[in-house]
GROMACS .gro file of C-alpha atoms in nm:
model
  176
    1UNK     CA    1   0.000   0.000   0.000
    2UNK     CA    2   0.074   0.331  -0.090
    3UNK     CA    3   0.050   0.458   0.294
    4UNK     CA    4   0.283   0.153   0.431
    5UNK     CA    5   0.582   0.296   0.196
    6UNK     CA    6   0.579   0.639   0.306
    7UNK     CA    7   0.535   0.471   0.651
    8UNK     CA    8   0.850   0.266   0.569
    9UNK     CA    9   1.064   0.598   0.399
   10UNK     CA   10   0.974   0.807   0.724
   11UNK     CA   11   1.106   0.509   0.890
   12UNK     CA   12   1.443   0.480   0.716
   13UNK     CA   13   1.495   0.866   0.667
   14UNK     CA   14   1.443   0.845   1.066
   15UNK     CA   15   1.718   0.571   1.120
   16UNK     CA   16   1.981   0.750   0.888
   17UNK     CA   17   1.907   1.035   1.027
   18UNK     CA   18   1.970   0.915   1.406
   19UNK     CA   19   2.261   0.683   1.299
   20UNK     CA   20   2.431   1.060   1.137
   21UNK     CA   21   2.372   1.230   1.524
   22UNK     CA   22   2.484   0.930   1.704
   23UNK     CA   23   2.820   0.915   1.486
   24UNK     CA   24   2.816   1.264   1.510
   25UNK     CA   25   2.778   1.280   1.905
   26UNK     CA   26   3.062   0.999   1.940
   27UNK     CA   27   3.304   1.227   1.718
   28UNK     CA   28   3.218   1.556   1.921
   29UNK     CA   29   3.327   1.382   2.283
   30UNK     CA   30   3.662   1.343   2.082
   31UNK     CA   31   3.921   1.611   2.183
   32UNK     CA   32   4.010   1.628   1.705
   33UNK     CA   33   3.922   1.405   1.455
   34UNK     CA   34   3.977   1.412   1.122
   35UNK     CA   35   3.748   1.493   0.858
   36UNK     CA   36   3.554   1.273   0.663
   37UNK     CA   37   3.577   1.451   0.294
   38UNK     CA   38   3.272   1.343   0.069
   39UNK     CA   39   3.093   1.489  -0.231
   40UNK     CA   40   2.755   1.508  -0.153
   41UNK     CA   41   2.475   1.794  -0.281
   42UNK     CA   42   2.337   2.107  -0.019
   43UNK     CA   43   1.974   1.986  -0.131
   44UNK     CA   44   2.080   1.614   0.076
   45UNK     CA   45   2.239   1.830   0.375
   46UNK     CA   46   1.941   2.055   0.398
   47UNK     CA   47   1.686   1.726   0.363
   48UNK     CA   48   1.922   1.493   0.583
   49UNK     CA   49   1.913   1.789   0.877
   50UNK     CA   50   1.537   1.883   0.802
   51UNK     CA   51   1.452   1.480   0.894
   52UNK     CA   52   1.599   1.482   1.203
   53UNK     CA   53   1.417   1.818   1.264
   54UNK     CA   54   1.067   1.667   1.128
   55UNK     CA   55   0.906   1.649   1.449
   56UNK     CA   56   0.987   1.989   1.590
   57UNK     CA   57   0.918   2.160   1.230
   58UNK     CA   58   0.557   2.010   1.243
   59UNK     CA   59   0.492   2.065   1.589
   60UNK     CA   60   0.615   2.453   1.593
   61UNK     CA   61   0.367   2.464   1.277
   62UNK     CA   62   0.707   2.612   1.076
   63UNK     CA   63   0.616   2.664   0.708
   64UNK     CA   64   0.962   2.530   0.583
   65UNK     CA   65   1.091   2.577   0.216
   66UNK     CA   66   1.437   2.562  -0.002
   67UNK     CA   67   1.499   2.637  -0.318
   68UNK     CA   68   1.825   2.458  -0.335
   69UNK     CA   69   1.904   2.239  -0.636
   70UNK     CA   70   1.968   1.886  -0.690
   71UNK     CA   71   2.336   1.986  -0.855
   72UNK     CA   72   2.453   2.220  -0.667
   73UNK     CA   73   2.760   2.002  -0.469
   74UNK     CA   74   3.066   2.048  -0.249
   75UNK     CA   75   3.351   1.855  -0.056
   76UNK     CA   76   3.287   1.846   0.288
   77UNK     CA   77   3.203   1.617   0.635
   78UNK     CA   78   2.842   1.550   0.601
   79UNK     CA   79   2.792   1.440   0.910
   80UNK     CA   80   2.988   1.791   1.075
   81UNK     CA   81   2.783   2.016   0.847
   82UNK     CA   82   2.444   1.829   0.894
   83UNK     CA   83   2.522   1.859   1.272
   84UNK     CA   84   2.587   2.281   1.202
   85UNK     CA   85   2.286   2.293   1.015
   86UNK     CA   86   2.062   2.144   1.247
   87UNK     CA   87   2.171   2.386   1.518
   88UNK     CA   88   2.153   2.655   1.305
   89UNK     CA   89   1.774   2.496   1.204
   90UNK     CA   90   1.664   2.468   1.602
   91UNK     CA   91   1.810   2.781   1.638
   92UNK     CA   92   1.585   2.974   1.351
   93UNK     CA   93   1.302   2.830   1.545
   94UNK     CA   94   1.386   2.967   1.852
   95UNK     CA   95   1.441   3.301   1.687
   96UNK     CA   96   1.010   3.254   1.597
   97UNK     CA   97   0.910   3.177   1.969
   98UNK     CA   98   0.618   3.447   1.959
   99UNK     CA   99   0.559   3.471   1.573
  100UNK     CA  100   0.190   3.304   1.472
  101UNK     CA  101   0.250   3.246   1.127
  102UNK     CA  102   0.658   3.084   1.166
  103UNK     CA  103   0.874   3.004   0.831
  104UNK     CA  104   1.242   2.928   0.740
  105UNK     CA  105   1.332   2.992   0.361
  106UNK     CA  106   1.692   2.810   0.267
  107UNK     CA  107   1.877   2.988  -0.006
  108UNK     CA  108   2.186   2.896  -0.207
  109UNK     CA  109   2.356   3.253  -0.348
  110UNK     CA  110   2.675   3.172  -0.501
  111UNK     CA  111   2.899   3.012  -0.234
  112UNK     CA  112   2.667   3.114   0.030
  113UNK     CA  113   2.389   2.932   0.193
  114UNK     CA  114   2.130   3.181   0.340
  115UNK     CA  115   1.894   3.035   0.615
  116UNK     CA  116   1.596   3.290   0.686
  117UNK     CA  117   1.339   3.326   0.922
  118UNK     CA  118   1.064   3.566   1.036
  119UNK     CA  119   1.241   3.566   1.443
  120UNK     CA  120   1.463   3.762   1.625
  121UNK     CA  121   1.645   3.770   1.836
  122UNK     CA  122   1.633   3.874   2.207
  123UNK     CA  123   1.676   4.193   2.316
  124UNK     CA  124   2.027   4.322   2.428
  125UNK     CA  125   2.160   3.988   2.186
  126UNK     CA  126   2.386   4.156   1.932
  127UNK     CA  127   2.478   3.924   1.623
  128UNK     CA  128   2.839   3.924   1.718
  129UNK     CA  129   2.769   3.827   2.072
  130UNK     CA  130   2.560   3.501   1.939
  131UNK     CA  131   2.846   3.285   1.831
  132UNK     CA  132   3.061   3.338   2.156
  133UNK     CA  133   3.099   3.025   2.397
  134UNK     CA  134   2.886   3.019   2.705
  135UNK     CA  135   2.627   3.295   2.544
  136UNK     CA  136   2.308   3.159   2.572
  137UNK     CA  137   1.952   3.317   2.500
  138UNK     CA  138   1.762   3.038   2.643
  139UNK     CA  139   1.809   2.778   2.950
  140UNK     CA  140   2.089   2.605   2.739
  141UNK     CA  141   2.488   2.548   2.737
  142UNK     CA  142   2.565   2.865   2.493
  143UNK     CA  143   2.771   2.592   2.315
  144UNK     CA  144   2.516   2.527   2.056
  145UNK     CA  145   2.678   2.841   1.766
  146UNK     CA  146   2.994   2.869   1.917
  147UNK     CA  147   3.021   2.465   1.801
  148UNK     CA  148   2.897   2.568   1.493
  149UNK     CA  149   3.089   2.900   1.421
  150UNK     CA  150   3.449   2.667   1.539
  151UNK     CA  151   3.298   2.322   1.303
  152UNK     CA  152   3.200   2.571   1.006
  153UNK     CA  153   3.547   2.703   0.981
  154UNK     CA  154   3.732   2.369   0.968
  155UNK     CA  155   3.502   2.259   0.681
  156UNK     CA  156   3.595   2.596   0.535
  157UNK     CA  157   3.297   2.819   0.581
  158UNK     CA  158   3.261   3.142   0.766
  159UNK     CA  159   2.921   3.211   0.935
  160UNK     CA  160   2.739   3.530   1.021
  161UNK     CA  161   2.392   3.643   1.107
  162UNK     CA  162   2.208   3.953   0.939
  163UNK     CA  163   1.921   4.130   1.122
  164UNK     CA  164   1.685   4.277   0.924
  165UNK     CA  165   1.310   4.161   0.893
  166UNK     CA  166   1.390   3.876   1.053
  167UNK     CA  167   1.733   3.645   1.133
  168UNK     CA  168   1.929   3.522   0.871
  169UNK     CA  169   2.239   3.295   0.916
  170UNK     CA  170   2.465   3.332   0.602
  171UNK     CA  171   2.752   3.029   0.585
  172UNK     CA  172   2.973   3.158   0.374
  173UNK     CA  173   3.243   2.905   0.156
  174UNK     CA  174   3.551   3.037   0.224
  175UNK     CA  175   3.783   3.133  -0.088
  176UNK     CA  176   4.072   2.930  -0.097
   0.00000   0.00000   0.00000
């Protein structure tokens, strides 16, 4: 039956998914480890850390959409950068605590990958301040961007946030 597949592919896209964070969660407890170089498409990175974000995404009632294509590809951990972009993900969702309509938009601009949402952040949070260890805006570690800001750079991307009419995280490729 049509319903028991897409039972069966929410299934397996949950399994991958949890297998990625579980090798990814044994790697971080690691003081370094070296990176695991593949080619693999931003449309599977955005997808791969969208599933393991399925849950909160429906029940936050975020309108999520990417216009990322199928060919656009780079060299890079998968496993590090689907890690980054789930944080990054959780984090645009946080940014949207008190909107009533909530969206992310994912957007590929050259060598930059835009993630945009309609939050903000709190007050007295400056965009520089976000990505330093320890800072916080929520009862959490304030590890969360500072692990992402230190991962993005080994794979070779710089990230920054833009305020504007809303948050926007841009992870820049790095020119080499």
């Amino acid at each position: 039956k049509k319903e028991d597949i897409n039972h069966f592919k929410v299934y397996q896209d949950a399994v991958v998914s949890y297998n990625e964070l579980n090798n990814f969660c044994n790697s971080y407890h690691q003081k370094e480890t070296a990176l695991n170089l593949q080619n693999i498409t931003y449309f599977e990175l955005i997808n791969r850390a969208k599933n393991i974000l399925s849950e909160e995404i429906r029940s936050n009632k975020v309108f999520f959409t990417s216009s990322i294509s199928t060919k656009n590809s780079i060299e890079t951990d998968a496993t590090r950068f689907i890690q980054c972009l789930v944080n990054v993900f959780k984090n645009a969702i946080e940014n949207q605590v008190v909107m009533k309509r909530k969206w992310i938009e994912v957007l590929l601009v050259n060598d930059t990958l835009i993630i945009r949402n309609n939050g903000c952040l709190p007050s007295g949070v400056s965009s520089e301040d976000i990505f330093q260890k320890g800072m916080s805006v929520k009862d959490g570690t304030g590890e969360g961007l500072y692990f992402v800001k230190r991962e993005l750079n080994k794979l070779g991307f710089d990230i920054s946030i833009v305020i504007d009419d809303g948050v926007s995280y841009y992870l820049k490729k790095k020119q080499i």
